[in-house]
PDB file of C-alpha atoms in Angstrom:
ATOM      1  CA  MET A   1      62.819 123.911  60.648  1.00 53.00           C
ATOM      2  CA  LYS A   2      61.436 120.837  62.403  1.00 51.00           C
ATOM      3  CA  LYS A   3      64.516 118.847  61.401  1.00 51.00           C
ATOM      4  CA  ILE A   4      66.823 121.517  62.840  1.00 54.00           C
ATOM      5  CA  THR A   5      64.862 121.612  66.115  1.00 52.00           C
ATOM      6  CA  LEU A   6      64.952 117.833  66.365  1.00 48.00           C
ATOM      7  CA  LEU A   7      68.703 117.812  65.707  1.00 45.00           C
ATOM      8  CA  ILE A   8      69.318 120.371  68.481  1.00 47.00           C
ATOM      9  CA  MET A   9      67.258 118.325  70.943  1.00 49.00           C
ATOM     10  CA  LEU A  10      69.188 115.170  70.071  1.00 47.00           C
ATOM     11  CA  LEU A  11      72.512 116.962  70.568  1.00 47.00           C
ATOM     12  CA  GLN A  12      71.394 118.214  73.988  1.00 52.00           C
ATOM     13  CA  ILE A  13      70.295 114.735  75.045  1.00 48.00           C
ATOM     14  CA  CYS A  14      73.590 113.269  73.869  1.00 48.00           C
ATOM     15  CA  ALA A  15      75.564 115.908  75.795  1.00 48.00           C
ATOM     16  CA  VAL A  16      73.717 115.136  79.039  1.00 47.00           C
ATOM     17  CA  SER A  17      74.033 111.389  78.462  1.00 48.00           C
ATOM     18  CA  ALA A  18      77.772 111.755  77.921  1.00 47.00           C
ATOM     19  CA  VAL A  19      78.213 113.556  81.229  1.00 46.00           C
ATOM     20  CA  MET A  20      76.091 110.990  83.033  1.00 50.00           C
ATOM     21  CA  ALA A  21      78.046 108.133  81.480  1.00 49.00           C
ATOM     22  CA  GLN A  22      81.274 109.647  82.798  1.00 83.00           C
ATOM     23  CA  LEU A  23      79.927 109.703  86.355  1.00 92.00           C
ATOM     24  CA  GLU A  24      79.192 106.009  86.763  1.00 93.00           C
ATOM     25  CA  GLY A  25      81.945 104.328  88.758  1.00 93.00           C
ATOM     26  CA  ARG A  26      83.745 107.549  89.642  1.00 95.00           C
ATOM     27  CA  ARG A  27      84.890 108.221  93.213  1.00 97.00           C
ATOM     28  CA  PHE A  28      84.902 111.649  94.791  1.00 97.00           C
ATOM     29  CA  LEU A  29      85.939 113.578  97.876  1.00 97.00           C
ATOM     30  CA  SER A  30      83.815 116.406  99.226  1.00 93.00           C
ATOM     31  CA  GLY A  31      84.164 118.825 102.077  1.00 88.00           C
ATOM     32  CA  GLY A  32      83.464 122.149 103.663  1.00 84.00           C
ATOM     33  CA  ILE A  33      84.641 124.222 106.605  1.00 84.00           C
ATOM     34  CA  GLY A  34      83.124 126.979 108.691  1.00 83.00           C
ATOM     35  CA  ALA A  35      84.208 129.305 111.481  1.00 85.00           C
ATOM     36  CA  ASN A  36      82.656 131.934 113.706  1.00 86.00           C
ATOM     37  CA  PHE A  37      83.977 134.418 116.261  1.00 86.00           C
ATOM     38  CA  SER A  38      82.183 136.837 118.549  1.00 88.00           C
ATOM     39  CA  ASN A  39      83.384 139.269 121.202  1.00 86.00           C
ATOM     40  CA  THR A  40      81.656 141.051 124.097  1.00 83.00           C
ATOM     41  CA  ASN A  41      83.304 144.047 125.738  1.00 81.00           C
ATOM     42  CA  PRO A  42      81.121 145.503 128.531  1.00 77.00           C
ATOM     43  CA  ASP A  43      81.983 148.744 130.301  1.00 69.00           C
ATOM     44  CA  LEU A  44      82.009 147.368 133.854  1.00 68.00           C
ATOM     45  CA  ASP A  45      83.550 143.930 133.408  1.00 71.00           C
ATOM     46  CA  GLU A  46      86.204 142.005 131.507  1.00 77.00           C
ATOM     47  CA  ALA A  47      85.790 141.266 127.829  1.00 80.00           C
ATOM     48  CA  THR A  48      84.652 137.776 126.845  1.00 83.00           C
ATOM     49  CA  ASN A  49      84.640 135.966 123.518  1.00 85.00           C
ATOM     50  CA  ASN A  50      83.453 132.828 121.765  1.00 88.00           C
ATOM     51  CA  TYR A  51      84.784 130.971 118.753  1.00 90.00           C
ATOM     52  CA  ASN A  52      83.917 127.756 116.941  1.00 90.00           C
ATOM     53  CA  GLY A  53      84.848 125.901 113.803  1.00 92.00           C
ATOM     54  CA  ASN A  54      83.539 122.873 111.949  1.00 91.00           C
ATOM     55  CA  VAL A  55      84.686 120.602 109.167  1.00 91.00           C
ATOM     56  CA  ASN A  56      82.830 118.116 106.990  1.00 91.00           C
ATOM     57  CA  ILE A  57      84.615 115.502 104.861  1.00 94.00           C
ATOM     58  CA  GLY A  58      82.903 112.994 102.600  1.00 95.00           C
ATOM     59  CA  ILE A  59      83.945 110.189 100.283  1.00 97.00           C
ATOM     60  CA  GLY A  60      81.564 108.638  97.802  1.00 97.00           C
ATOM     61  CA  LYS A  61      81.108 106.783  94.553  1.00 97.00           C
ATOM     62  CA  PHE A  62      78.610 107.004  91.715  1.00 97.00           C
ATOM     63  CA  LYS A  63      76.963 103.596  91.452  1.00 96.00           C
ATOM     64  CA  SER A  64      75.082 104.690  88.350  1.00 95.00           C
ATOM     65  CA  GLN A  65      74.587 107.848  86.335  1.00 95.00           C
ATOM     66  CA  THR A  66      72.029 109.126  88.838  1.00 96.00           C
ATOM     67  CA  LYS A  67      72.925 107.490  92.163  1.00 97.00           C
ATOM     68  CA  ALA A  68      75.857 108.034  94.538  1.00 98.00           C
ATOM     69  CA  VAL A  69      76.581 106.524  97.952  1.00 98.00           C
ATOM     70  CA  GLY A  70      79.254 107.295 100.497  1.00 98.00           C
ATOM     71  CA  TRP A  71      80.373 108.225 104.000  1.00 98.00           C
ATOM     72  CA  ASN A  72      80.603 111.524 105.851  1.00 96.00           C
ATOM     73  CA  LEU A  73      82.870 112.485 108.748  1.00 97.00           C
ATOM     74  CA  THR A  74      82.111 115.664 110.690  1.00 96.00           C
ATOM     75  CA  GLY A  75      83.777 117.448 113.558  1.00 97.00           C
ATOM     76  CA  TYR A  76      83.696 120.743 115.384  1.00 94.00           C
ATOM     77  CA  LEU A  77      85.451 122.605 118.190  1.00 95.00           C
ATOM     78  CA  GLY A  78      84.339 125.587 120.208  1.00 94.00           C
ATOM     79  CA  GLY A  79      85.675 127.666 123.035  1.00 92.00           C
ATOM     80  CA  GLY A  80      86.416 131.140 124.267  1.00 87.00           C
ATOM     81  CA  LYS A  81      86.866 133.247 127.336  1.00 84.00           C
ATOM     82  CA  SER A  82      84.110 133.384 129.953  1.00 78.00           C
ATOM     83  CA  LEU A  83      83.683 134.697 133.487  1.00 73.00           C
ATOM     84  CA  ARG A  84      82.621 132.592 136.429  1.00 68.00           C
ATOM     85  CA  TYR A  85      81.545 134.101 139.734  1.00 67.00           C
ATOM     86  CA  ILE A  86      82.567 132.481 143.028  1.00 64.00           C
ATOM     87  CA  ASN A  87      81.572 134.171 146.271  1.00 67.00           C
ATOM     88  CA  GLY A  88      80.803 137.345 144.363  1.00 65.00           C
ATOM     89  CA  GLN A  89      84.203 137.521 142.655  1.00 70.00           C
ATOM     90  CA  SER A  90      84.616 137.082 138.906  1.00 71.00           C
ATOM     91  CA  GLU A  91      87.282 134.723 137.583  1.00 73.00           C
ATOM     92  CA  PRO A  92      88.133 134.543 133.864  1.00 78.00           C
ATOM     93  CA  LYS A  93      88.389 131.133 132.275  1.00 78.00           C
ATOM     94  CA  SER A  94      89.626 130.434 128.749  1.00 84.00           C
ATOM     95  CA  GLY A  95      89.908 127.373 126.531  1.00 84.00           C
ATOM     96  CA  LEU A  96      87.869 124.818 124.645  1.00 89.00           C
ATOM     97  CA  ASN A  97      84.417 124.127 126.060  1.00 91.00           C
ATOM     98  CA  GLN A  98      82.735 122.029 123.393  1.00 95.00           C
ATOM     99  CA  TYR A  99      83.567 119.532 120.684  1.00 97.00           C
ATOM    100  CA  GLY A 100      81.866 116.885 118.636  1.00 98.00           C
ATOM    101  CA  ILE A 101      82.451 114.170 116.074  1.00 98.00           C
ATOM    102  CA  GLY A 102      80.111 112.274 113.807  1.00 98.00           C
ATOM    103  CA  VAL A 103      80.039 109.671 111.065  1.00 98.00           C
ATOM    104  CA  GLY A 104      77.279 109.054 108.566  1.00 98.00           C
ATOM    105  CA  ARG A 105      76.194 107.109 105.511  1.00 98.00           C
ATOM    106  CA  PHE A 106      74.454 108.888 102.625  1.00 98.00           C
ATOM    107  CA  TRP A 107      72.550 108.026  99.463  1.00 98.00           C
ATOM    108  CA  GLN A 108      72.088 110.696  96.777  1.00 98.00           C
ATOM    109  CA  PHE A 109      69.835 110.628  93.710  1.00 98.00           C
ATOM    110  CA  TYR A 110      70.587 113.078  90.913  1.00 97.00           C
ATOM    111  CA  LYS A 111      68.752 114.967  88.207  1.00 96.00           C
ATOM    112  CA  HIS A 112      71.183 116.393  85.625  1.00 96.00           C
ATOM    113  CA  PHE A 113      69.761 119.368  83.727  1.00 95.00           C
ATOM    114  CA  ASN A 114      72.733 119.761  81.385  1.00 92.00           C
ATOM    115  CA  GLU A 115      76.491 119.198  81.378  1.00 90.00           C
ATOM    116  CA  LYS A 116      76.999 121.869  84.069  1.00 93.00           C
ATOM    117  CA  ILE A 117      74.108 121.953  86.526  1.00 96.00           C
ATOM    118  CA  GLY A 118      72.031 119.415  88.439  1.00 96.00           C
ATOM    119  CA  ILE A 119      70.251 118.770  91.708  1.00 96.00           C
ATOM    120  CA  TYR A 120      70.300 115.867  94.145  1.00 97.00           C
ATOM    121  CA  ALA A 121      68.425 114.614  97.181  1.00 96.00           C
ATOM    122  CA  GLY A 122      68.446 111.546  99.373  1.00 96.00           C
ATOM    123  CA  PRO A 123      68.415 109.993 102.846  1.00 96.00           C
ATOM    124  CA  ASN A 124      71.238 109.692 105.357  1.00 97.00           C
ATOM    125  CA  VAL A 125      72.005 107.941 108.653  1.00 98.00           C
ATOM    126  CA  ASN A 126      74.271 109.646 111.193  1.00 97.00           C
ATOM    127  CA  ALA A 127      75.803 108.839 114.580  1.00 98.00           C
ATOM    128  CA  SER A 128      77.401 111.579 116.670  1.00 98.00           C
ATOM    129  CA  TYR A 129      78.962 112.355 120.037  1.00 98.00           C
ATOM    130  CA  ASN A 130      78.943 115.887 121.474  1.00 97.00           C
ATOM    131  CA  TYR A 131      80.470 117.371 124.605  1.00 97.00           C
ATOM    132  CA  LYS A 132      79.712 120.796 126.065  1.00 95.00           C
ATOM    133  CA  LYS A 133      80.836 122.577 129.220  1.00 92.00           C
ATOM    134  CA  GLU A 134      79.059 125.752 130.279  1.00 87.00           C
ATOM    135  CA  LEU A 135      78.706 127.999 133.302  1.00 80.00           C
ATOM    136  CA  LEU A 136      75.161 128.540 134.564  1.00 80.00           C
ATOM    137  CA  THR A 137      74.896 131.366 137.073  1.00 75.00           C
ATOM    138  CA  ASN A 138      71.934 132.095 139.332  1.00 72.00           C
ATOM    139  CA  GLN A 139      71.446 134.008 142.563  1.00 67.00           C
ATOM    140  CA  ASP A 140      72.482 131.112 144.790  1.00 72.00           C
ATOM    141  CA  ASP A 141      75.366 129.399 143.034  1.00 76.00           C
ATOM    142  CA  THR A 142      77.384 128.909 139.851  1.00 78.00           C
ATOM    143  CA  ASN A 143      76.965 125.579 138.125  1.00 81.00           C
ATOM    144  CA  GLU A 144      79.710 124.226 135.870  1.00 85.00           C
ATOM    145  CA  GLN A 145      77.628 121.857 133.779  1.00 90.00           C
ATOM    146  CA  LYS A 146      79.155 119.188 131.545  1.00 94.00           C
ATOM    147  CA  THR A 147      76.933 117.503 128.976  1.00 96.00           C
ATOM    148  CA  HIS A 148      77.742 114.322 127.037  1.00 97.00           C
ATOM    149  CA  ALA A 149      75.278 113.501 124.242  1.00 97.00           C
ATOM    150  CA  THR A 150      75.257 110.523 121.864  1.00 98.00           C
ATOM    151  CA  THR A 151      72.739 110.606 119.020  1.00 97.00           C
ATOM    152  CA  LEU A 152      71.606 108.377 116.157  1.00 97.00           C
ATOM    153  CA  SER A 153      69.523 110.137 113.527  1.00 96.00           C
ATOM    154  CA  LEU A 154      67.779 109.520 110.208  1.00 96.00           C
ATOM    155  CA  GLY A 155      67.674 112.463 107.845  1.00 94.00           C
ATOM    156  CA  VAL A 156      67.212 113.658 104.302  1.00 94.00           C
ATOM    157  CA  GLY A 157      69.025 116.408 102.430  1.00 93.00           C
ATOM    158  CA  ALA A 158      68.944 118.180  99.085  1.00 94.00           C
ATOM    159  CA  GLY A 159      71.424 120.250  97.121  1.00 93.00           C
ATOM    160  CA  VAL A 160      72.550 121.612  93.772  1.00 95.00           C
ATOM    161  CA  TYR A 161      75.884 121.272  91.995  1.00 96.00           C
ATOM    162  CA  TYR A 162      77.754 123.274  89.375  1.00 96.00           C
ATOM    163  CA  ARG A 163      80.490 121.594  87.343  1.00 96.00           C
ATOM    164  CA  LEU A 164      83.593 123.802  87.391  1.00 95.00           C
ATOM    165  CA  SER A 165      85.838 121.386  85.499  1.00 93.00           C
ATOM    166  CA  GLU A 166      86.358 117.706  84.830  1.00 91.00           C
ATOM    167  CA  ARG A 167      87.613 117.173  88.398  1.00 94.00           C
ATOM    168  CA  TRP A 168      85.883 119.908  90.413  1.00 96.00           C
ATOM    169  CA  TRP A 169      82.263 120.580  91.374  1.00 96.00           C
ATOM    170  CA  LEU A 170      80.823 123.383  93.469  1.00 94.00           C
ATOM    171  CA  ASP A 171      78.195 122.034  95.885  1.00 92.00           C
ATOM    172  CA  ALA A 172      75.450 124.012  97.598  1.00 90.00           C
ATOM    173  CA  SER A 173      73.039 122.481 100.085  1.00 88.00           C
ATOM    174  CA  LEU A 174      69.429 123.624  99.719  1.00 88.00           C
ATOM    175  CA  GLY A 175      67.671 122.134 102.722  1.00 85.00           C
ATOM    176  CA  PHE A 176      67.523 119.271 105.173  1.00 86.00           C
ATOM    177  CA  ALA A 177      65.261 117.439 107.577  1.00 89.00           C
ATOM    178  CA  THR A 178      65.839 115.099 110.510  1.00 89.00           C
ATOM    179  CA  PRO A 179      62.506 113.298 110.885  1.00 92.00           C
ATOM    180  CA  PHE A 180      63.732 110.871 113.555  1.00 94.00           C
ATOM    181  CA  SER A 181      66.515 110.780 116.140  1.00 95.00           C
ATOM    182  CA  VAL A 182      67.230 108.891 119.333  1.00 97.00           C
ATOM    183  CA  GLY A 183      69.889 109.721 121.885  1.00 97.00           C
ATOM    184  CA  TYR A 184      71.396 109.307 125.312  1.00 98.00           C
ATOM    185  CA  THR A 185      72.437 112.341 127.380  1.00 97.00           C
ATOM    186  CA  LYS A 186      74.513 112.435 130.560  1.00 97.00           C
ATOM    187  CA  ILE A 187      74.857 115.647 132.600  1.00 96.00           C
ATOM    188  CA  ASN A 188      77.334 116.337 135.409  1.00 94.00           C
ATOM    189  CA  ASN A 189      76.700 119.390 137.599  1.00 90.00           C
ATOM    190  CA  ASP A 190      79.480 120.893 139.709  1.00 88.00           C
ATOM    191  CA  TYR A 191      78.295 123.731 141.971  1.00 84.00           C
ATOM    192  CA  LEU A 192      81.337 125.895 142.587  1.00 75.00           C
ATOM    193  CA  GLU A 193      80.298 127.886 145.655  1.00 74.00           C
ATOM    194  CA  SER A 194      78.645 125.098 147.638  1.00 75.00           C
ATOM    195  CA  THR A 195      81.129 122.484 146.299  1.00 79.00           C
ATOM    196  CA  SER A 196      78.283 120.017 145.766  1.00 85.00           C
ATOM    197  CA  THR A 197      77.744 117.832 142.709  1.00 88.00           C
ATOM    198  CA  SER A 198      74.904 116.039 140.977  1.00 90.00           C
ATOM    199  CA  LYS A 199      74.416 113.783 137.972  1.00 94.00           C
ATOM    200  CA  ALA A 200      71.547 113.085 135.610  1.00 94.00           C
ATOM    201  CA  SER A 201      71.019 110.973 132.511  1.00 96.00           C
ATOM    202  CA  SER A 202      68.198 110.474 130.047  1.00 96.00           C
ATOM    203  CA  PHE A 203      67.149 108.724 126.870  1.00 96.00           C
ATOM    204  CA  ASN A 204      65.287 110.835 124.367  1.00 94.00           C
ATOM    205  CA  TYR A 205      63.796 110.629 120.909  1.00 92.00           C
ATOM    206  CA  ASN A 206      62.492 113.163 118.455  1.00 91.00           C
ATOM    207  CA  LEU A 207      59.940 112.939 115.644  1.00 90.00           C
ATOM    208  CA  SER A 208      60.030 116.040 113.461  1.00 82.00           C
ATOM    209  CA  PRO A 209      58.758 115.774 109.874  1.00 75.00           C
ATOM    210  CA  SER A 210      59.416 119.460 109.143  1.00 70.00           C
ATOM    211  CA  PHE A 211      61.885 120.438 106.377  1.00 72.00           C
ATOM    212  CA  THR A 212      64.343 123.323 106.835  1.00 72.00           C
ATOM    213  CA  PHE A 213      64.457 125.284 103.573  1.00 70.00           C
ATOM    214  CA  PRO A 214      66.449 127.143 102.504  1.00 68.00           C
ATOM    215  CA  SER A 215      69.598 126.081 104.335  1.00 67.00           C
ATOM    216  CA  VAL A 216      72.469 127.221 102.140  1.00 73.00           C
ATOM    217  CA  GLY A 217      75.980 125.893 102.658  1.00 78.00           C
ATOM    218  CA  LEU A 218      78.803 125.793 100.112  1.00 84.00           C
ATOM    219  CA  GLY A 219      81.408 123.099  99.582  1.00 88.00           C
ATOM    220  CA  LEU A 220      83.686 121.589  96.955  1.00 92.00           C
ATOM    221  CA  ARG A 221      83.797 118.138  95.414  1.00 95.00           C
ATOM    222  CA  TYR A 222      86.888 116.602  93.836  1.00 96.00           C
ATOM    223  CA  PHE A 223      86.736 113.576  91.538  1.00 96.00           C
ATOM    224  CA  LEU A 224      89.559 111.068  91.822  1.00 94.00           C
ATOM    225  CA  ALA A 225      91.314 109.702  88.773  1.00 87.00           C
ATOM    226  CA  ASN A 226      89.776 106.529  87.379  1.00 77.00           C
TER     227      ASN A 226
END
């Protein structure tokens, strides 16, 4: 009985080792997309809506059986239909009002449980630019505010994978943290009723050791031919 148990354990170890050996040196592409749409239809005013979409593309390589490094490219767009009020009259305005792009470097360290399932975690460095235009209405005036934000951040993320086939993995993020970030923000204010303008800019940093868990997001990973 002991010999049979030992043989089974050795076979399991060999199976995991074989999968890990296949990973070293392999390149992969990963990605995910998301979209959201909302609509507001009040009784006494025009209907408004908001929409946004994002995409995440990564390319990486396994440097060893348990370590992968690579680059990420992210982007998003958002827009919709909103109402702005000038001299008490509402005017509809439609189109894009926000977008962003980012690039990052990641390092991932893996724990393979068997030939199908494993987990990974590791640090990342990201740089991003974001633009947003919004209408801020108060009793005195309507402010069309445009915000430009550039950010450099250090983060850490964790996830789990499931091997669908030799070429395809299903990825699921489990959580993330951004313990440090530094950025520059520029704001342009355009007051529509008074036709006045103002500008402001600031440097900012953030220290936040908290970890967001769970944070579930699904994606696919495709392994390129050797």
